[in-house]
């Protein structure tokens, strides 16, 4: 993760949706003399960033909880009192598809204006057959209408809904509903590439997570896990055992979890914006994971409860300043490794011939400025599949 292969005085030839060639400016000028030219004016370009973990379809923001936490309340404590994910679920269930689409569209625009050209989006605030399908249909419509690439994930296993939690036997009934009703419907409508579960003490146990994800895998979905976010519980080890594409969060990962992830192809997706926003002292052990040889990605976790930021370069800043990653590592974590975290390592996340022409242009002269000007909007323009990304600031 040390070598980002920075090149100067190069031109990139784009043919349709793909990168055709990368080379010395004069060579590209000669070989593609009829091409339309875009002058980047001596500024930095990178692969379009990949935000490989978001919950971007939601209704009401939850700024009330931020103040409660500042006054000492814990994340799980707020959830147990009906706030947290439950409050977003109540809200989303009351909204129609058009309303949610309009809100999500604006939020995706915000994500795109910070340089991401590929965004994974999870369901998970519906937690009923109809409301999960409604959310995934919104994501499908975003896929059709957006100029950036959207990767859909079914997260029916985000929480046990309150109506099931409160009655005996409810947990297993909900898991039954996930597997017997939600999953087949998601597959029949081809609404998701990935399945994900929030595996955490107080939410889904390790065994429940395994049951749900084994069913999803048997139905052809690739897997992700919200693993070891707040308390260690073996989530990373389970992700490896199931052959998951990524294990996400990992702020409370165990040493065994680090070893197993490092020996696997499962991407360790770190979401340090979440720990920052929740005011929790412990970040994921990025240095240990990288030293052990794990594939490390960084993402926003954009969601109304724990990380309401659409700004992936800000997450790179936290990666460098708090997780002690190098700038090169933070860039690879949001491009090459982000692409691996959504199963697209062969076609996305690199400026190389044959890769998707996904490019971000920055108002920066040095790559180190991207995490340096923290919180700033430095992305000047971007292209996805060779087409300019339309963003309204
Ligand atoms: O990734 N951890 C679970 N899900 C989200 C938070 C969801 C919420 O609080 O609304 C996360 O942090
Ligand atoms: Fe998340």
Short mmCIF file of C-alpha atoms and ligand atoms in Angstrom, two decimals:
data_model
loop_
_atom_site.label_atom_id
_atom_site.label_comp_id
_atom_site.label_asym_id
_atom_site.label_seq_id
_atom_site.Cartn_x
_atom_site.Cartn_y
_atom_site.Cartn_z
CA UNK A 1 0.00 0.00 0.00
CA UNK A 2 2.97 2.33 -0.28
CA UNK A 3 3.17 2.86 -4.02
CA UNK A 4 0.57 5.03 -5.70
CA UNK A 5 2.68 5.39 -8.87
CA UNK A 6 2.43 9.17 -9.17
CA UNK A 7 3.20 10.32 -12.70
CA UNK A 8 3.67 13.77 -14.12
CA UNK A 9 3.26 15.20 -17.62
CA UNK A 10 0.95 12.42 -18.71
CA UNK A 11 -2.21 12.39 -20.75
CA UNK A 12 -5.03 9.90 -20.53
CA UNK A 13 -6.90 8.76 -23.62
CA UNK A 14 -10.51 7.80 -23.02
CA UNK A 15 -12.51 5.78 -25.54
CA UNK A 16 -16.20 5.49 -24.67
CA UNK A 17 -16.49 4.28 -21.07
CA UNK A 18 -12.92 2.98 -20.79
CA UNK A 19 -9.39 4.26 -20.46
CA UNK A 20 -7.64 3.48 -23.75
CA UNK A 21 -4.10 4.62 -22.92
CA UNK A 22 -2.02 6.48 -20.36
CA UNK A 23 1.27 7.90 -21.53
CA UNK A 24 3.60 10.78 -22.20
CA UNK A 25 1.63 13.81 -23.30
CA UNK A 26 3.23 13.99 -26.76
CA UNK A 27 2.68 10.30 -27.48
CA UNK A 28 -1.01 10.47 -26.58
CA UNK A 29 -1.42 13.68 -28.63
CA UNK A 30 0.07 11.90 -31.64
CA UNK A 31 -1.90 8.66 -31.26
CA UNK A 32 -5.26 10.30 -30.56
CA UNK A 33 -5.03 13.48 -32.63
CA UNK A 34 -8.78 13.72 -33.32
CA UNK A 35 -9.76 13.37 -29.68
CA UNK A 36 -11.66 16.05 -27.80
CA UNK A 37 -9.23 17.56 -25.27
CA UNK A 38 -9.75 18.42 -21.60
CA UNK A 39 -6.93 20.56 -20.19
CA UNK A 40 -6.47 19.80 -16.49
CA UNK A 41 -4.21 22.81 -16.07
CA UNK A 42 -1.37 21.20 -14.18
CA UNK A 43 -3.64 19.96 -11.42
CA UNK A 44 -3.82 16.55 -9.76
CA UNK A 45 -6.02 13.82 -11.12
CA UNK A 46 -6.76 10.57 -9.31
CA UNK A 47 -9.03 7.63 -10.03
CA UNK A 48 -12.60 8.59 -9.14
CA UNK A 49 -12.93 7.74 -5.45
CA UNK A 50 -14.89 4.70 -4.29
CA UNK A 51 -17.13 5.13 -1.24
CA UNK A 52 -17.64 1.45 -0.49
CA UNK A 53 -19.96 1.75 2.55
CA UNK A 54 -22.95 4.10 2.83
CA UNK A 55 -26.52 4.07 4.13
CA UNK A 56 -27.57 6.97 1.89
CA UNK A 57 -31.30 6.25 1.69
CA UNK A 58 -32.93 7.68 4.80
CA UNK A 59 -35.44 10.32 5.75
CA UNK A 60 -35.07 12.59 8.75
CA UNK A 61 -31.57 13.48 9.97
CA UNK A 62 -30.88 12.60 13.65
CA UNK A 63 -29.09 15.68 14.97
CA UNK A 64 -30.98 15.37 18.27
CA UNK A 65 -28.88 12.29 19.15
CA UNK A 66 -25.60 14.12 18.66
CA UNK A 67 -26.44 16.42 21.57
CA UNK A 68 -27.65 13.52 23.72
CA UNK A 69 -24.28 11.82 23.22
CA UNK A 70 -22.44 15.03 24.03
CA UNK A 71 -24.37 15.04 27.30
CA UNK A 72 -23.19 11.51 28.06
CA UNK A 73 -25.70 9.09 26.49
CA UNK A 74 -24.25 6.03 24.72
CA UNK A 75 -25.10 4.96 21.14
CA UNK A 76 -26.68 1.67 22.27
CA UNK A 77 -28.48 3.39 25.16
CA UNK A 78 -30.15 5.80 22.71
CA UNK A 79 -31.08 2.85 20.50
CA UNK A 80 -32.60 0.92 23.43
CA UNK A 81 -34.87 3.91 24.16
CA UNK A 82 -36.28 3.81 20.62
CA UNK A 83 -33.82 6.21 19.03
CA UNK A 84 -30.98 5.18 16.77
CA UNK A 85 -31.76 2.86 13.88
CA UNK A 86 -35.34 2.34 15.19
CA UNK A 87 -36.12 6.02 14.83
CA UNK A 88 -34.88 6.05 11.22
CA UNK A 89 -36.98 2.94 10.57
CA UNK A 90 -40.18 4.57 11.88
CA UNK A 91 -39.47 7.61 9.73
CA UNK A 92 -38.63 5.72 6.53
CA UNK A 93 -41.73 3.53 6.79
CA UNK A 94 -43.92 6.62 6.65
CA UNK A 95 -42.32 7.94 3.47
CA UNK A 96 -43.15 7.09 -0.13
CA UNK A 97 -40.67 6.00 -2.75
CA UNK A 98 -40.69 9.39 -4.54
CA UNK A 99 -39.94 11.28 -1.33
CA UNK A 100 -37.04 8.95 -0.50
CA UNK A 101 -35.72 9.13 -4.05
CA UNK A 102 -35.67 12.92 -3.96
CA UNK A 103 -33.79 12.95 -0.62
CA UNK A 104 -31.33 10.24 -1.72
CA UNK A 105 -30.69 11.99 -5.03
CA UNK A 106 -29.60 15.15 -3.22
CA UNK A 107 -27.39 13.17 -0.85
CA UNK A 108 -25.70 11.28 -3.69
CA UNK A 109 -24.97 14.62 -5.32
CA UNK A 110 -23.20 15.69 -2.14
CA UNK A 111 -21.15 12.48 -2.10
CA UNK A 112 -20.26 12.94 -5.78
CA UNK A 113 -19.14 16.54 -5.39
CA UNK A 114 -16.35 15.36 -3.06
CA UNK A 115 -14.91 13.12 -5.79
CA UNK A 116 -16.57 9.70 -5.41
CA UNK A 117 -17.63 8.14 -8.73
CA UNK A 118 -18.62 4.75 -7.24
CA UNK A 119 -20.89 4.55 -4.19
CA UNK A 120 -22.19 1.49 -2.41
CA UNK A 121 -25.63 2.07 -0.84
CA UNK A 122 -27.34 -0.19 1.69
CA UNK A 123 -30.98 -0.61 2.58
CA UNK A 124 -31.61 -1.30 6.27
CA UNK A 125 -34.00 1.38 7.55
CA UNK A 126 -37.08 -0.50 6.30
CA UNK A 127 -36.81 -3.85 8.14
CA UNK A 128 -40.03 -5.20 6.61
CA UNK A 129 -40.55 -6.83 3.24
CA UNK A 130 -42.29 -3.79 1.74
CA UNK A 131 -40.01 -1.18 3.25
CA UNK A 132 -36.77 -2.97 2.36
CA UNK A 133 -38.02 -3.42 -1.22
CA UNK A 134 -39.07 0.24 -1.32
CA UNK A 135 -35.56 1.26 -0.28
CA UNK A 136 -33.85 -1.05 -2.75
CA UNK A 137 -36.10 0.20 -5.56
CA UNK A 138 -34.99 3.75 -4.73
CA UNK A 139 -31.38 2.55 -5.00
CA UNK A 140 -32.18 0.87 -8.35
CA UNK A 141 -33.69 4.11 -9.67
CA UNK A 142 -30.60 6.01 -8.54
CA UNK A 143 -28.52 3.45 -10.44
CA UNK A 144 -30.51 4.22 -13.59
CA UNK A 145 -30.51 7.97 -13.32
CA UNK A 146 -27.16 8.87 -11.72
CA UNK A 147 -24.03 9.68 -13.66
CA UNK A 148 -21.97 7.86 -11.00
CA UNK A 149 -21.89 4.10 -10.38
CA UNK A 150 -24.11 2.76 -7.57
CA UNK A 151 -23.60 -0.66 -5.94
CA UNK A 152 -26.71 -1.95 -4.09
CA UNK A 153 -26.59 -3.89 -0.80
CA UNK A 154 -29.51 -5.51 1.04
CA UNK A 155 -29.17 -4.86 4.79
CA UNK A 156 -32.46 -6.28 6.09
CA UNK A 157 -30.27 -7.55 8.94
CA UNK A 158 -29.49 -4.06 10.22
CA UNK A 159 -31.52 -4.44 13.43
CA UNK A 160 -34.35 -6.58 14.82
CA UNK A 161 -37.41 -4.34 14.29
CA UNK A 162 -39.17 -3.29 17.47
CA UNK A 163 -42.40 -5.14 16.67
CA UNK A 164 -40.38 -8.40 16.67
CA UNK A 165 -37.99 -7.48 19.48
CA UNK A 166 -40.79 -6.96 21.94
CA UNK A 167 -42.40 -10.41 21.71
CA UNK A 168 -40.97 -13.77 22.69
CA UNK A 169 -39.66 -15.74 19.75
CA UNK A 170 -39.62 -12.51 17.75
CA UNK A 171 -35.90 -12.63 16.95
CA UNK A 172 -36.08 -15.97 15.21
CA UNK A 173 -39.32 -14.97 13.47
CA UNK A 174 -37.61 -11.92 12.00
CA UNK A 175 -34.65 -13.98 10.85
CA UNK A 176 -37.11 -16.39 9.27
CA UNK A 177 -38.75 -13.43 7.50
CA UNK A 178 -35.37 -12.21 6.26
CA UNK A 179 -34.54 -15.57 4.75
CA UNK A 180 -37.97 -16.74 3.58
CA UNK A 181 -39.50 -13.44 2.41
CA UNK A 182 -37.07 -10.55 1.99
CA UNK A 183 -34.19 -12.48 0.42
CA UNK A 184 -36.23 -14.26 -2.28
CA UNK A 185 -37.96 -10.99 -3.22
CA UNK A 186 -34.63 -9.15 -3.42
CA UNK A 187 -33.27 -11.90 -5.66
CA UNK A 188 -36.41 -12.08 -7.83
CA UNK A 189 -36.24 -8.32 -8.54
CA UNK A 190 -32.40 -8.39 -8.83
CA UNK A 191 -32.22 -5.52 -6.35
CA UNK A 192 -28.86 -6.23 -4.65
CA UNK A 193 -25.31 -7.35 -5.37
CA UNK A 194 -24.40 -7.72 -1.69
CA UNK A 195 -26.02 -8.81 1.56
CA UNK A 196 -24.84 -7.28 4.84
CA UNK A 197 -25.66 -7.84 8.55
CA UNK A 198 -24.95 -5.68 11.63
CA UNK A 199 -23.17 -8.30 13.79
CA UNK A 200 -22.81 -6.73 17.22
CA UNK A 201 -23.69 -7.64 20.81
CA UNK A 202 -27.26 -6.38 21.27
CA UNK A 203 -28.03 -6.53 17.56
CA UNK A 204 -27.39 -9.77 15.58
CA UNK A 205 -25.32 -12.52 17.20
CA UNK A 206 -22.54 -14.33 15.41
CA UNK A 207 -24.76 -17.38 14.82
CA UNK A 208 -27.67 -15.31 13.55
CA UNK A 209 -25.34 -13.42 11.21
CA UNK A 210 -23.97 -16.70 9.87
CA UNK A 211 -27.47 -18.08 9.26
CA UNK A 212 -28.61 -14.99 7.34
CA UNK A 213 -25.44 -14.65 5.30
CA UNK A 214 -25.19 -18.34 4.39
CA UNK A 215 -28.71 -18.11 2.97
CA UNK A 216 -27.78 -14.94 1.06
CA UNK A 217 -24.65 -16.56 -0.33
CA UNK A 218 -26.62 -19.62 -1.43
CA UNK A 219 -28.94 -17.25 -3.32
CA UNK A 220 -26.00 -15.75 -5.20
CA UNK A 221 -25.33 -12.56 -3.24
CA UNK A 222 -21.82 -11.49 -2.25
CA UNK A 223 -21.31 -10.73 1.42
CA UNK A 224 -20.35 -7.90 3.75
CA UNK A 225 -20.50 -7.71 7.55
CA UNK A 226 -20.71 -4.78 9.97
CA UNK A 227 -18.12 -6.43 12.19
CA UNK A 228 -16.55 -5.60 15.56
CA UNK A 229 -17.77 -1.99 15.47
CA UNK A 230 -18.30 -1.26 19.16
CA UNK A 231 -17.51 -4.51 21.02
CA UNK A 232 -15.30 -7.38 19.83
CA UNK A 233 -17.38 -10.44 18.96
CA UNK A 234 -15.58 -12.39 16.25
CA UNK A 235 -17.23 -10.59 13.34
CA UNK A 236 -14.00 -10.28 11.34
CA UNK A 237 -13.26 -13.99 11.75
CA UNK A 238 -16.79 -14.83 10.60
CA UNK A 239 -16.38 -12.60 7.53
CA UNK A 240 -13.25 -14.53 6.57
CA UNK A 241 -14.88 -17.90 7.24
CA UNK A 242 -17.82 -16.98 4.99
CA UNK A 243 -15.56 -15.64 2.22
CA UNK A 244 -17.13 -12.19 2.58
CA UNK A 245 -15.93 -9.49 0.20
CA UNK A 246 -15.45 -7.10 3.12
CA UNK A 247 -15.55 -6.82 6.92
CA UNK A 248 -16.48 -3.27 7.86
CA UNK A 249 -15.81 -1.01 10.89
CA UNK A 250 -13.37 -3.18 12.95
CA UNK A 251 -12.70 -0.56 15.65
CA UNK A 252 -12.95 -3.39 18.20
CA UNK A 253 -11.29 -6.17 16.15
CA UNK A 254 -9.32 -8.85 18.09
CA UNK A 255 -5.74 -9.93 17.34
CA UNK A 256 -7.08 -13.18 15.90
CA UNK A 257 -9.38 -11.17 13.66
CA UNK A 258 -6.42 -9.13 12.38
CA UNK A 259 -4.43 -12.30 11.63
CA UNK A 260 -7.31 -13.96 9.81
CA UNK A 261 -8.21 -10.92 7.74
CA UNK A 262 -4.55 -10.49 6.79
CA UNK A 263 -4.40 -14.06 5.51
CA UNK A 264 -7.58 -13.61 3.42
CA UNK A 265 -8.90 -11.65 0.44
CA UNK A 266 -11.62 -10.09 2.60
CA UNK A 267 -11.17 -6.31 2.54
CA UNK A 268 -10.93 -4.56 5.93
CA UNK A 269 -13.13 -1.50 5.38
CA UNK A 270 -12.44 1.11 8.06
CA UNK A 271 -15.00 3.82 8.81
CA UNK A 272 -13.21 6.23 11.12
CA UNK A 273 -15.75 9.01 10.55
CA UNK A 274 -18.10 6.92 12.69
CA UNK A 275 -15.78 6.76 15.69
CA UNK A 276 -15.00 10.46 15.26
CA UNK A 277 -18.67 11.45 15.14
CA UNK A 278 -19.69 9.17 18.02
CA UNK A 279 -16.84 10.63 20.08
CA UNK A 280 -15.39 7.21 20.78
CA UNK A 281 -11.71 7.06 21.69
CA UNK A 282 -10.77 3.88 19.87
CA UNK A 283 -10.13 3.76 16.13
CA UNK A 284 -9.65 0.63 14.03
CA UNK A 285 -6.01 -0.53 14.15
CA UNK A 286 -5.13 0.48 10.60
CA UNK A 287 -1.36 0.22 11.12
CA UNK A 288 -1.58 -3.28 12.54
CA UNK A 289 -3.90 -4.39 9.75
CA UNK A 290 -1.61 -2.97 7.06
CA UNK A 291 1.52 -4.36 8.69
CA UNK A 292 -0.10 -7.79 8.89
CA UNK A 293 -0.92 -7.59 5.17
CA UNK A 294 -4.66 -6.95 5.20
CA UNK A 295 -6.34 -5.16 2.28
CA UNK A 296 -7.48 -1.90 3.90
CA UNK A 297 -10.20 0.38 2.50
CA UNK A 298 -11.65 3.62 3.91
CA UNK A 299 -15.28 4.71 3.46
CA UNK A 300 -17.66 7.32 4.87
CA UNK A 301 -20.39 5.05 6.37
CA UNK A 302 -22.62 8.00 5.38
CA UNK A 303 -25.77 7.55 7.54
CA UNK A 304 -28.04 9.68 9.74
CA UNK A 305 -26.91 8.24 13.08
CA UNK A 306 -23.21 7.64 13.26
CA UNK A 307 -21.58 9.35 10.30
CA UNK A 308 -23.58 12.02 8.49
CA UNK A 309 -20.75 13.09 6.18
CA UNK A 310 -20.70 12.71 2.41
CA UNK A 311 -17.04 13.83 2.34
CA UNK A 312 -14.69 10.94 1.52
CA UNK A 313 -11.53 13.13 1.41
CA UNK A 314 -12.34 14.10 5.03
CA UNK A 315 -12.25 10.38 5.87
CA UNK A 316 -8.81 10.26 4.23
CA UNK A 317 -7.80 13.08 6.59
CA UNK A 318 -8.98 11.08 9.61
CA UNK A 319 -7.16 8.07 8.18
CA UNK A 320 -3.89 9.99 8.07
CA UNK A 321 -4.22 12.08 11.23
CA UNK A 322 -5.91 9.57 13.57
CA UNK A 323 -5.23 6.11 12.11
CA UNK A 324 -1.64 7.06 11.16
CA UNK A 325 -1.99 6.01 7.56
CA UNK A 326 0.30 7.50 4.93
CA UNK A 327 -1.23 9.68 2.22
CA UNK A 328 -0.51 6.90 -0.29
CA UNK A 329 -2.34 4.40 1.91
CA UNK A 330 -5.32 6.72 2.33
CA UNK A 331 -5.55 7.17 -1.43
CA UNK A 332 -5.25 3.46 -2.19
CA UNK A 333 -7.84 2.79 0.52
CA UNK A 334 -10.37 4.99 -1.32
CA UNK A 335 -9.57 3.83 -4.87
CA UNK A 336 -7.99 0.41 -5.56
CA UNK A 337 -9.01 -1.15 -2.25
CA UNK A 338 -12.40 0.57 -2.20
CA UNK A 339 -13.05 -1.02 -5.60
CA UNK A 340 -12.04 -4.41 -4.16
CA UNK A 341 -14.50 -3.84 -1.30
CA UNK A 342 -17.36 -3.66 -3.83
CA UNK A 343 -16.06 -6.53 -5.94
CA UNK A 344 -14.88 -4.29 -8.79
CA UNK A 345 -11.09 -4.46 -8.43
CA UNK A 346 -10.66 -5.58 -12.03
CA UNK A 347 -12.49 -2.68 -13.63
CA UNK A 348 -12.62 0.30 -11.24
CA UNK A 349 -10.26 2.33 -9.05
CA UNK A 350 -7.16 2.64 -11.25
CA UNK A 351 -6.11 4.89 -14.08
CA UNK A 352 -4.90 2.16 -16.40
CA UNK A 353 -5.83 0.91 -19.88
CA UNK A 354 -8.98 -1.20 -19.83
CA UNK A 355 -10.26 0.26 -16.55
CA UNK A 356 -13.45 2.29 -16.38
CA UNK A 357 -12.75 5.93 -17.19
CA UNK A 358 -13.56 7.15 -13.66
CA UNK A 359 -11.47 10.19 -12.89
CA UNK A 360 -11.42 12.99 -10.32
CA UNK A 361 -9.73 16.34 -10.97
CA UNK A 362 -8.61 18.25 -7.88
CA UNK A 363 -7.84 21.89 -7.17
CA UNK A 364 -4.49 20.71 -5.81
CA UNK A 365 -0.94 20.64 -7.11
CA UNK A 366 0.33 17.95 -4.76
CA UNK A 367 -1.43 14.70 -3.88
CA UNK A 368 -0.85 15.42 -0.19
CA UNK A 369 -3.19 18.39 -0.37
CA UNK A 370 -6.23 16.10 -0.68
CA UNK A 371 -6.18 14.97 3.00
CA UNK A 372 -4.44 18.16 4.11
CA UNK A 373 -7.17 20.75 3.40
CA UNK A 374 -9.47 18.91 5.71
CA UNK A 375 -13.19 19.28 5.27
CA UNK A 376 -12.62 21.42 2.16
CA UNK A 377 -14.27 20.67 -1.19
CA UNK A 378 -11.29 20.44 -3.52
CA UNK A 379 -12.71 18.19 -6.21
CA UNK A 380 -13.04 20.40 -9.31
CA UNK A 381 -14.71 17.91 -11.65
CA UNK A 382 -15.10 14.20 -12.19
CA UNK A 383 -15.92 11.69 -14.90
CA UNK A 384 -17.54 8.29 -14.57
CA UNK A 385 -17.44 5.77 -17.44
CA UNK A 386 -15.96 8.58 -19.54
CA UNK A 387 -18.91 10.94 -19.00
CA UNK A 388 -18.76 14.15 -16.93
CA UNK A 389 -20.41 13.70 -13.53
CA UNK A 390 -23.19 16.22 -13.01
CA UNK A 391 -23.14 17.71 -9.52
CA UNK A 392 -25.09 20.64 -8.19
CA UNK A 393 -23.34 22.26 -5.24
O1 LIG B 1 -22.65 1.62 10.16
N1 LIG B 1 -23.62 0.08 12.63
C1 LIG B 1 -24.71 0.03 12.11
N2 LIG B 1 -25.18 0.84 11.18
C2 LIG B 1 -24.72 2.17 10.99
C3 LIG B 1 -25.40 3.12 11.91
C4 LIG B 1 -26.80 3.21 11.64
C5 LIG B 1 -27.55 4.25 12.41
O2 LIG B 1 -27.23 4.59 13.57
O3 LIG B 1 -28.51 4.75 11.80
C6 LIG B 1 -23.22 2.21 11.06
O4 LIG B 1 -22.63 2.82 11.94
FE1 LIG B 2 -22.61 1.09 8.28
#
